[in-house]
Tab-separated table of C-alpha atoms in Angstrom:
chain	number	residue	atom	x	y	z
A	1	MET	CA	-7.133	15.389	1.742
A	2	SER	CA	-8.774	18.417	0.145
A	3	THR	CA	-9.974	21.414	2.183
A	4	PHE	CA	-13.199	22.902	0.982
A	5	THR	CA	-14.693	26.232	1.870
A	6	SER	CA	-18.157	26.129	3.327
A	7	THR	CA	-21.117	27.585	1.495
A	8	SER	CA	-22.777	30.540	3.052
A	9	THR	CA	-25.962	32.493	2.445
A	10	ASP	CA	-25.865	36.206	3.145
A	11	SER	CA	-29.006	38.234	3.528
A	12	THR	CA	-29.048	41.797	2.235
A	13	SER	CA	-31.744	44.386	2.735
A	14	ASP	CA	-33.365	46.149	-0.167
A	15	GLY	CA	-33.617	49.831	0.677
A	16	LYS	CA	-36.764	50.357	-1.365
A	17	ASN	CA	-39.120	47.686	-0.129
A	18	GLY	CA	-37.291	46.300	2.870
A	19	SER	CA	-37.231	42.792	1.428
A	20	THR	CA	-34.316	40.498	1.863
A	21	ALA	CA	-32.424	38.865	-1.016
A	22	GLU	CA	-30.176	35.868	-0.809
A	23	ALA	CA	-26.662	36.233	-2.150
A	24	PRO	CA	-25.584	33.704	-4.769
A	25	THR	CA	-24.449	30.434	-3.231
A	26	ARG	CA	-20.711	29.908	-3.553
A	27	ARG	CA	-19.574	26.537	-4.838
A	28	PRO	CA	-17.054	24.494	-2.848
A	29	HIS	CA	-13.525	24.979	-4.088
A	30	LEU	CA	-9.983	24.179	-3.084
A	31	SER	CA	-8.264	26.655	-0.813
A	32	GLY	CA	-5.010	27.177	1.003
A	33	MET	CA	-2.302	24.577	0.561
A	34	ASN	CA	-4.560	22.277	-1.464
A	35	TRP	CA	-5.264	25.047	-3.989
A	36	LEU	CA	-1.566	25.902	-4.221
A	37	ILE	CA	-0.468	22.332	-4.912
A	38	TRP	CA	-3.277	21.687	-7.385
A	39	ARG	CA	-2.508	24.897	-9.274
A	40	GLN	CA	1.197	24.076	-9.375
A	41	HIS	CA	0.598	20.637	-10.920
A	42	ARG	CA	-2.762	21.229	-12.582
A	43	ALA	CA	-1.432	20.625	-16.098
A	44	ALA	CA	-0.190	17.138	-15.218
A	45	PHE	CA	-3.240	16.301	-13.101
A	46	TRP	CA	-5.781	17.399	-15.708
A	47	THR	CA	-3.869	15.643	-18.486
A	48	ILE	CA	-3.940	12.366	-16.563
A	49	LEU	CA	-7.635	12.676	-15.706
A	50	ALA	CA	-8.614	13.673	-19.254
A	51	ALA	CA	-6.620	10.827	-20.794
A	52	THR	CA	-8.244	8.444	-18.328
A	53	ALA	CA	-11.744	9.631	-19.223
A	54	LEU	CA	-11.088	9.235	-22.959
A	55	SER	CA	-9.559	5.779	-22.495
A	56	VAL	CA	-12.452	4.570	-20.349
A	57	ALA	CA	-14.988	5.858	-22.893
A	58	TRP	CA	-13.143	4.067	-25.718
A	59	MET	CA	-13.046	0.776	-23.794
A	60	VAL	CA	-16.757	1.030	-23.021
A	61	TYR	CA	-17.413	1.505	-26.737
A	62	GLN	CA	-15.183	-1.445	-27.642
A	63	ARG	CA	-16.989	-3.692	-25.176
A	64	GLY	CA	-20.323	-2.797	-26.751
A	65	GLN	CA	-18.980	-3.655	-30.200
A	66	MET	CA	-17.533	-6.949	-28.962
A	67	MET	CA	-20.724	-7.975	-27.186
A	68	ASP	CA	-22.753	-7.323	-30.344
A	69	PHE	CA	-20.404	-9.621	-32.248
A	70	LEU	CA	-20.448	-12.345	-29.580
A	71	ASP	CA	-24.226	-12.281	-29.292
A	72	GLY	CA	-24.578	-12.571	-33.036
A	73	TYR	CA	-22.056	-15.402	-33.164
A	74	GLY	CA	-23.754	-17.382	-30.370
A	75	TYR	CA	-21.025	-17.257	-27.724
A	76	PRO	CA	-20.612	-18.930	-25.230
A	77	ASP	CA	-22.680	-21.787	-26.699
A	78	LYS	CA	-20.320	-21.791	-29.656
A	79	SER	CA	-16.581	-21.955	-29.034
A	80	LEU	CA	-14.364	-19.118	-30.183
A	81	ASP	CA	-11.981	-21.731	-31.568
A	82	GLU	CA	-14.278	-21.950	-34.582
A	83	VAL	CA	-14.740	-18.234	-35.164
A	84	GLY	CA	-11.713	-17.904	-37.419
A	85	ASP	CA	-10.259	-14.457	-38.134
A	86	HIS	CA	-13.497	-12.562	-37.512
A	87	PHE	CA	-12.677	-12.081	-33.817
A	88	GLN	CA	-9.018	-11.202	-34.398
A	89	GLN	CA	-9.641	-7.453	-34.433
A	90	TYR	CA	-10.913	-7.649	-30.853
A	91	VAL	CA	-7.960	-9.796	-29.808
A	92	ASN	CA	-5.619	-7.210	-31.315
A	93	ALA	CA	-7.457	-4.438	-29.479
A	94	PHE	CA	-6.980	-6.234	-26.163
A	95	SER	CA	-3.284	-6.665	-26.920
A	96	TYR	CA	-2.699	-3.027	-27.859
A	97	VAL	CA	-4.621	-1.612	-24.913
A	98	SER	CA	-3.013	-3.962	-22.384
A	99	THR	CA	0.423	-2.965	-23.663
A	100	GLY	CA	-0.426	0.708	-23.313
A	101	LEU	CA	-1.861	0.308	-19.822
A	102	GLY	CA	1.166	-1.739	-18.811
A	103	VAL	CA	3.543	1.197	-19.297
A	104	ILE	CA	1.464	3.626	-17.222
A	105	PRO	CA	3.401	2.917	-13.986
A	106	ILE	CA	6.652	3.766	-15.772
A	107	LEU	CA	5.278	6.921	-17.402
A	108	LEU	CA	3.717	8.289	-14.222
A	109	GLY	CA	6.753	7.362	-12.162
A	110	VAL	CA	9.094	9.237	-14.509
A	111	PHE	CA	6.981	12.268	-15.475
A	112	LEU	CA	4.884	12.741	-12.327
A	113	GLY	CA	6.702	11.154	-9.400
A	114	ALA	CA	10.310	12.106	-10.079
A	115	PRO	CA	9.764	15.859	-10.697
A	116	LEU	CA	7.137	16.267	-7.963
A	117	LEU	CA	9.592	17.390	-5.270
A	118	ALA	CA	12.867	17.367	-7.210
A	119	GLY	CA	11.710	20.402	-9.193
A	120	ASP	CA	10.899	22.350	-6.028
A	121	LEU	CA	14.220	21.423	-4.466
A	122	GLU	CA	16.153	22.327	-7.592
A	123	ASN	CA	14.588	25.742	-8.265
A	124	GLY	CA	14.302	26.818	-4.634
A	125	THR	CA	10.512	26.685	-4.301
A	126	ALA	CA	10.873	24.340	-1.340
A	127	LYS	CA	12.806	26.977	0.616
A	128	LEU	CA	10.111	29.543	-0.090
A	129	VAL	CA	7.409	27.180	1.163
A	130	ALA	CA	9.447	26.353	4.274
A	131	ALA	CA	9.616	30.060	5.122
A	132	GLN	CA	5.819	30.310	5.259
A	133	SER	CA	3.519	29.449	8.132
A	134	ALA	CA	2.675	26.001	6.786
A	135	SER	CA	4.879	23.210	8.085
A	136	ARG	CA	7.058	21.014	5.897
A	137	ALA	CA	5.024	17.976	6.929
A	138	ARG	CA	1.784	19.581	5.786
A	139	TRP	CA	3.310	20.659	2.483
A	140	LEU	CA	4.695	17.172	1.886
A	141	ALA	CA	1.455	15.487	2.942
A	142	THR	CA	-0.583	17.674	0.597
A	143	LYS	CA	1.787	17.051	-2.301
A	144	LEU	CA	1.680	13.282	-1.804
A	145	GLY	CA	-2.026	13.219	-0.988
A	146	LEU	CA	-3.250	15.034	-4.087
A	147	THR	CA	-0.851	13.127	-6.319
A	148	ALA	CA	-1.908	9.800	-4.820
A	149	LEU	CA	-5.567	10.742	-5.238
A	150	VAL	CA	-5.116	11.446	-8.946
A	151	VAL	CA	-3.108	8.240	-9.429
A	152	VAL	CA	-5.601	6.055	-7.572
A	153	VAL	CA	-8.655	7.518	-9.315
A	154	SER	CA	-7.155	7.204	-12.800
A	155	THR	CA	-5.668	3.719	-12.441
A	156	ALA	CA	-8.726	2.351	-10.635
A	157	ALA	CA	-10.990	3.657	-13.408
A	158	LEU	CA	-8.786	2.156	-16.133
A	159	SER	CA	-8.544	-1.152	-14.276
A	160	ALA	CA	-12.308	-1.359	-13.797
A	161	ALA	CA	-13.031	-0.461	-17.428
A	162	PHE	CA	-10.549	-2.939	-18.865
A	163	GLY	CA	-11.721	-5.697	-16.502
A	164	TRP	CA	-15.342	-5.075	-17.507
A	165	TRP	CA	-14.386	-5.195	-21.179
A	166	TRP	CA	-12.343	-8.387	-20.797
A	167	ASN	CA	-14.695	-10.214	-18.417
A	168	PRO	CA	-16.999	-11.829	-21.052
A	169	VAL	CA	-14.012	-13.626	-22.653
A	170	LYS	CA	-11.880	-13.896	-19.516
A	171	GLY	CA	-11.625	-17.682	-19.727
A	172	GLU	CA	-10.295	-17.689	-23.300
A	173	ASN	CA	-6.517	-18.073	-23.390
A	174	THR	CA	-6.584	-17.159	-27.068
A	175	VAL	CA	-7.630	-13.626	-26.060
A	176	LEU	CA	-5.411	-12.974	-23.024
A	177	GLU	CA	-3.741	-15.377	-20.615
A	178	TRP	CA	-4.887	-14.407	-17.119
A	179	SER	CA	-1.457	-15.180	-15.637
A	180	SER	CA	0.416	-12.866	-18.004
A	181	GLY	CA	1.241	-9.275	-17.224
A	182	SER	CA	-1.073	-8.140	-20.025
A	183	ALA	CA	-4.076	-9.250	-17.947
A	184	PHE	CA	-2.913	-9.790	-14.355
A	185	ASP	CA	-1.129	-6.449	-13.981
A	186	ILE	CA	-3.851	-4.211	-15.399
A	187	THR	CA	-6.968	-5.550	-13.690
A	188	GLY	CA	-8.106	-5.598	-10.086
A	189	PRO	CA	-6.042	-3.768	-7.463
A	190	VAL	CA	-2.659	-4.515	-9.054
A	191	PRO	CA	-2.389	-1.486	-11.408
A	192	VAL	CA	-3.328	0.864	-8.572
A	193	ALA	CA	-0.737	-0.599	-6.211
A	194	LEU	CA	1.961	-0.952	-8.859
A	195	THR	CA	1.557	2.601	-10.141
A	196	LEU	CA	1.335	4.107	-6.663
A	197	PHE	CA	4.529	2.344	-5.579
A	198	THR	CA	6.384	3.453	-8.715
A	199	VAL	CA	5.241	7.073	-8.398
A	200	VAL	CA	6.082	7.311	-4.682
A	201	GLY	CA	9.413	5.641	-5.391
A	202	GLY	CA	10.070	8.291	-8.030
A	203	VAL	CA	9.248	11.000	-5.495
A	204	ALA	CA	11.753	9.510	-3.036
A	205	ILE	CA	14.426	9.345	-5.737
A	206	GLY	CA	13.803	13.003	-6.573
A	207	VAL	CA	14.078	14.023	-2.923
A	208	VAL	CA	17.413	12.258	-2.533
A	209	LEU	CA	18.955	13.388	-5.844
A	210	ARG	CA	17.430	16.918	-5.826
A	211	ARG	CA	17.869	17.237	-9.601
A	212	THR	CA	14.856	16.780	-11.876
A	213	LEU	CA	16.494	15.327	-14.975
A	214	MET	CA	18.727	12.965	-13.025
A	215	ALA	CA	15.777	11.870	-10.899
A	216	MET	CA	13.717	11.100	-14.015
A	217	VAL	CA	16.498	8.970	-15.505
A	218	VAL	CA	17.050	7.019	-12.292
A	219	THR	CA	13.294	6.625	-11.793
A	220	PHE	CA	13.005	5.128	-15.261
A	221	GLY	CA	15.549	2.472	-14.299
A	222	PHE	CA	13.768	1.931	-10.979
A	223	ALA	CA	10.359	1.549	-12.670
A	224	VAL	CA	11.697	-0.952	-15.194
A	225	ALA	CA	13.382	-2.922	-12.407
A	226	VAL	CA	10.104	-2.996	-10.457
A	227	GLN	CA	8.301	-4.375	-13.504
A	228	LEU	CA	10.937	-7.070	-14.023
A	229	VAL	CA	10.997	-8.164	-10.381
A	230	TRP	CA	7.220	-8.130	-10.187
A	231	GLY	CA	6.945	-10.238	-13.342
A	232	TYR	CA	9.451	-12.746	-11.955
A	233	PHE	CA	7.611	-13.247	-8.658
A	234	ARG	CA	4.039	-12.870	-9.946
A	235	LEU	CA	3.246	-16.583	-10.189
A	236	SER	CA	4.696	-17.300	-6.752
A	237	LEU	CA	1.699	-15.484	-5.259
A	238	GLY	CA	-0.493	-18.501	-5.994
A	239	GLU	CA	-0.688	-21.974	-4.489
A	240	VAL	CA	0.265	-24.646	-7.005
A	241	VAL	CA	-2.286	-27.445	-7.372
A	242	THR	CA	-1.153	-30.974	-8.280
A	243	VAL	CA	-3.334	-33.497	-10.078
A	244	THR	CA	-2.323	-37.077	-10.907
A	245	SER	CA	-3.588	-39.906	-13.113
A	246	ASN	CA	-3.020	-43.666	-13.139
A	247	LYS	CA	-4.111	-44.587	-16.651
A	248	GLY	CA	-0.622	-44.808	-18.067
A	249	VAL	CA	0.895	-42.121	-20.259
A	250	THR	CA	0.232	-43.255	-23.813
A	251	ALA	CA	-3.515	-43.885	-23.771
A	252	GLU	CA	-5.814	-41.338	-25.396
A	253	ASN	CA	-7.323	-40.053	-22.121
A	254	ALA	CA	-4.296	-40.671	-19.929
A	255	PHE	CA	-3.409	-37.016	-19.330
A	256	PRO	CA	-5.308	-35.414	-16.409
A	257	ASP	CA	-8.070	-32.946	-17.181
A	258	LEU	CA	-7.249	-29.405	-16.055
A	259	PRO	CA	-9.754	-26.637	-15.341
A	260	LYS	CA	-10.458	-24.202	-18.160
A	261	ALA	CA	-7.807	-21.512	-18.550
A	262	ALA	CA	-5.565	-23.197	-15.948
A	263	LEU	CA	-1.871	-22.368	-16.210
A	264	GLN	CA	0.210	-25.532	-16.382
A	265	ILE	CA	3.411	-25.170	-14.390
A	266	ASP	CA	5.047	-28.570	-14.770
A	267	GLU	CA	4.364	-32.174	-15.707
A	268	SER	CA	6.129	-35.390	-14.709
A	269	TYR	CA	5.750	-39.143	-14.937
A	270	LEU	CA	4.272	-40.781	-11.838
A	271	THR	CA	5.627	-44.189	-10.799
A	272	GLY	CA	3.858	-46.884	-8.827
A	273	SER	CA	5.877	-45.974	-5.726
A	274	GLY	CA	4.811	-42.308	-5.942
A	275	ASP	CA	8.121	-41.011	-7.257
A	276	LEU	CA	8.283	-38.506	-10.089
A	277	LEU	CA	10.309	-38.792	-13.276
A	278	GLY	CA	10.960	-36.005	-15.723
A	279	TRP	CA	8.723	-36.097	-18.778
A	280	SER	CA	11.828	-36.465	-20.937
A	281	ALA	CA	12.548	-39.934	-19.482
A	282	CYS	CA	12.559	-42.642	-22.163
A	283	ARG	CA	12.478	-39.926	-24.797
A	284	ASP	CA	15.588	-41.219	-26.558
A	285	THR	CA	14.035	-44.570	-27.453
A	286	GLN	CA	13.927	-45.341	-31.165
A	287	THR	CA	10.442	-46.849	-31.425
A	288	ASP	CA	7.113	-46.623	-29.599
A	289	GLN	CA	7.539	-50.222	-28.493
A	290	ALA	CA	10.922	-49.484	-26.971
A	291	ARG	CA	9.422	-46.462	-25.192
A	292	GLU	CA	6.632	-48.624	-23.774
A	293	LEU	CA	9.195	-51.075	-22.430
A	294	CYS	CA	11.238	-48.248	-20.938
A	295	LEU	CA	8.212	-46.785	-19.166
A	296	LYS	CA	7.139	-50.197	-17.934
A	297	LYS	CA	10.615	-50.884	-16.577
A	298	ALA	CA	10.515	-47.550	-14.727
A	299	ASP	CA	7.092	-48.530	-13.299
A	300	VAL	CA	5.409	-45.429	-14.742
A	301	VAL	CA	1.663	-45.559	-14.065
A	302	GLY	CA	0.486	-42.057	-14.987
A	303	TRP	CA	1.028	-38.319	-14.972
A	304	SER	CA	1.585	-35.729	-12.263
A	305	VAL	CA	0.727	-32.200	-13.343
A	306	ASP	CA	1.228	-28.934	-11.417
A	307	TYR	CA	-0.967	-25.980	-12.349
A	308	LEU	CA	-2.494	-22.724	-11.165
A	309	PRO	CA	-6.274	-22.436	-11.605
A	310	MET	CA	-7.784	-19.187	-12.787
A	311	SER	CA	-9.925	-19.134	-9.648
A	312	GLN	CA	-6.829	-18.011	-7.708
A	313	MET	CA	-6.349	-14.885	-9.790
A	314	ASN	CA	-8.304	-12.530	-7.527
A	315	GLY	CA	-6.575	-13.746	-4.360
A	316	MET	CA	-3.161	-13.529	-5.995
A	317	GLN	CA	-3.850	-9.969	-7.112
A	318	TRP	CA	-4.896	-8.809	-3.657
A	319	LEU	CA	-1.919	-10.524	-2.027
A	320	GLY	CA	0.478	-8.877	-4.465
A	321	ALA	CA	-1.254	-5.512	-4.129
A	322	SER	CA	-1.052	-5.668	-0.326
A	323	ILE	CA	2.708	-6.228	-0.575
A	324	LEU	CA	3.057	-3.252	-2.914
A	325	PHE	CA	0.897	-1.062	-0.665
A	326	ALA	CA	3.088	-2.007	2.300
A	327	LEU	CA	6.221	-1.086	0.347
A	328	THR	CA	4.599	2.206	-0.657
A	329	ALA	CA	3.813	2.972	2.978
A	330	GLY	CA	7.456	2.311	3.816
A	331	VAL	CA	8.637	4.762	1.162
A	332	VAL	CA	6.159	7.397	2.410
A	333	ALA	CA	7.484	6.956	5.960
A	334	PHE	CA	11.011	7.460	4.615
A	335	LEU	CA	9.928	10.676	2.888
A	336	PHE	CA	8.522	12.140	6.088
A	337	LEU	CA	11.563	11.121	8.121
A	338	TRP	CA	13.898	12.580	5.496
A	339	GLY	CA	11.772	15.705	5.218
A	340	ARG	CA	12.052	16.583	8.887
A	341	LYS	CA	15.626	17.820	8.439
A	342	ARG	CA	16.803	17.502	4.857
A	343	LEU	CA	13.802	18.271	2.669
A	344	VAL	CA	14.908	21.834	1.928
């Protein structure tokens, strides 16, 4: 999106000896509309990029510390279940960082997206820009393009750094559950798509309301609603796998073996005819013998368990991100259609 000036080399003649000297080479820099937009929002952009750089550096350091501990402990040959409280500081670090990264879409939506155009519309800057030679579409495209670039670069860097840090212990539910928002929503393409949609949504709210403070308040509610809806539908992005057993339900090895870190969705009794009974059936019996008779009478032969394997995580993330990117594209289209007549 950025326009760069080309480098040029000018030759000048030395009056004394007739030799030529090359002028200093000019470095590429932003110009025109790109320079104007960057200068207008440079404080926010540089703050985001600087905070991202510091956060990435801290996570890289934390990963180095964790790997030193794990190597000394003997992981993965030795299970972390036996490590005791010595690993708890790293678990706490994952929890704190994931919580902080999880609120980034809300923060950027409120403090970057909502005021992006609402401030210009409120103080009259938009009318001044519209009176210049540059078109409204170009102004809007540059605003959205530079903002999107900063958002994508920062969230992608944070996502990659956190994923790299978490990857050695990714299969340990005691560290982070892969299906929870604290892991699923801040790794892979999801944080990029989620933040971009929230920020662009905040921009659209600001364009419609045309008041900065009101737009920020409404965007906060919008961002929270997006998080809630996303969390509700997150697991529906995967394909539930069902595994059954026929060794009864009370034997020691009767329950089906699930893959490591699999998320169990539901479990039921399986009858000889293939029907399913809720796991609470025969629960009210007074003794184990009475329960055995109840299960036998119901012709229960084993378990039926529904789960999501961790191997689906990457596919689920890309499916969810593609939906969010499509919604973002829809909001951007709305902004350009609205901007043709009502932007200023």
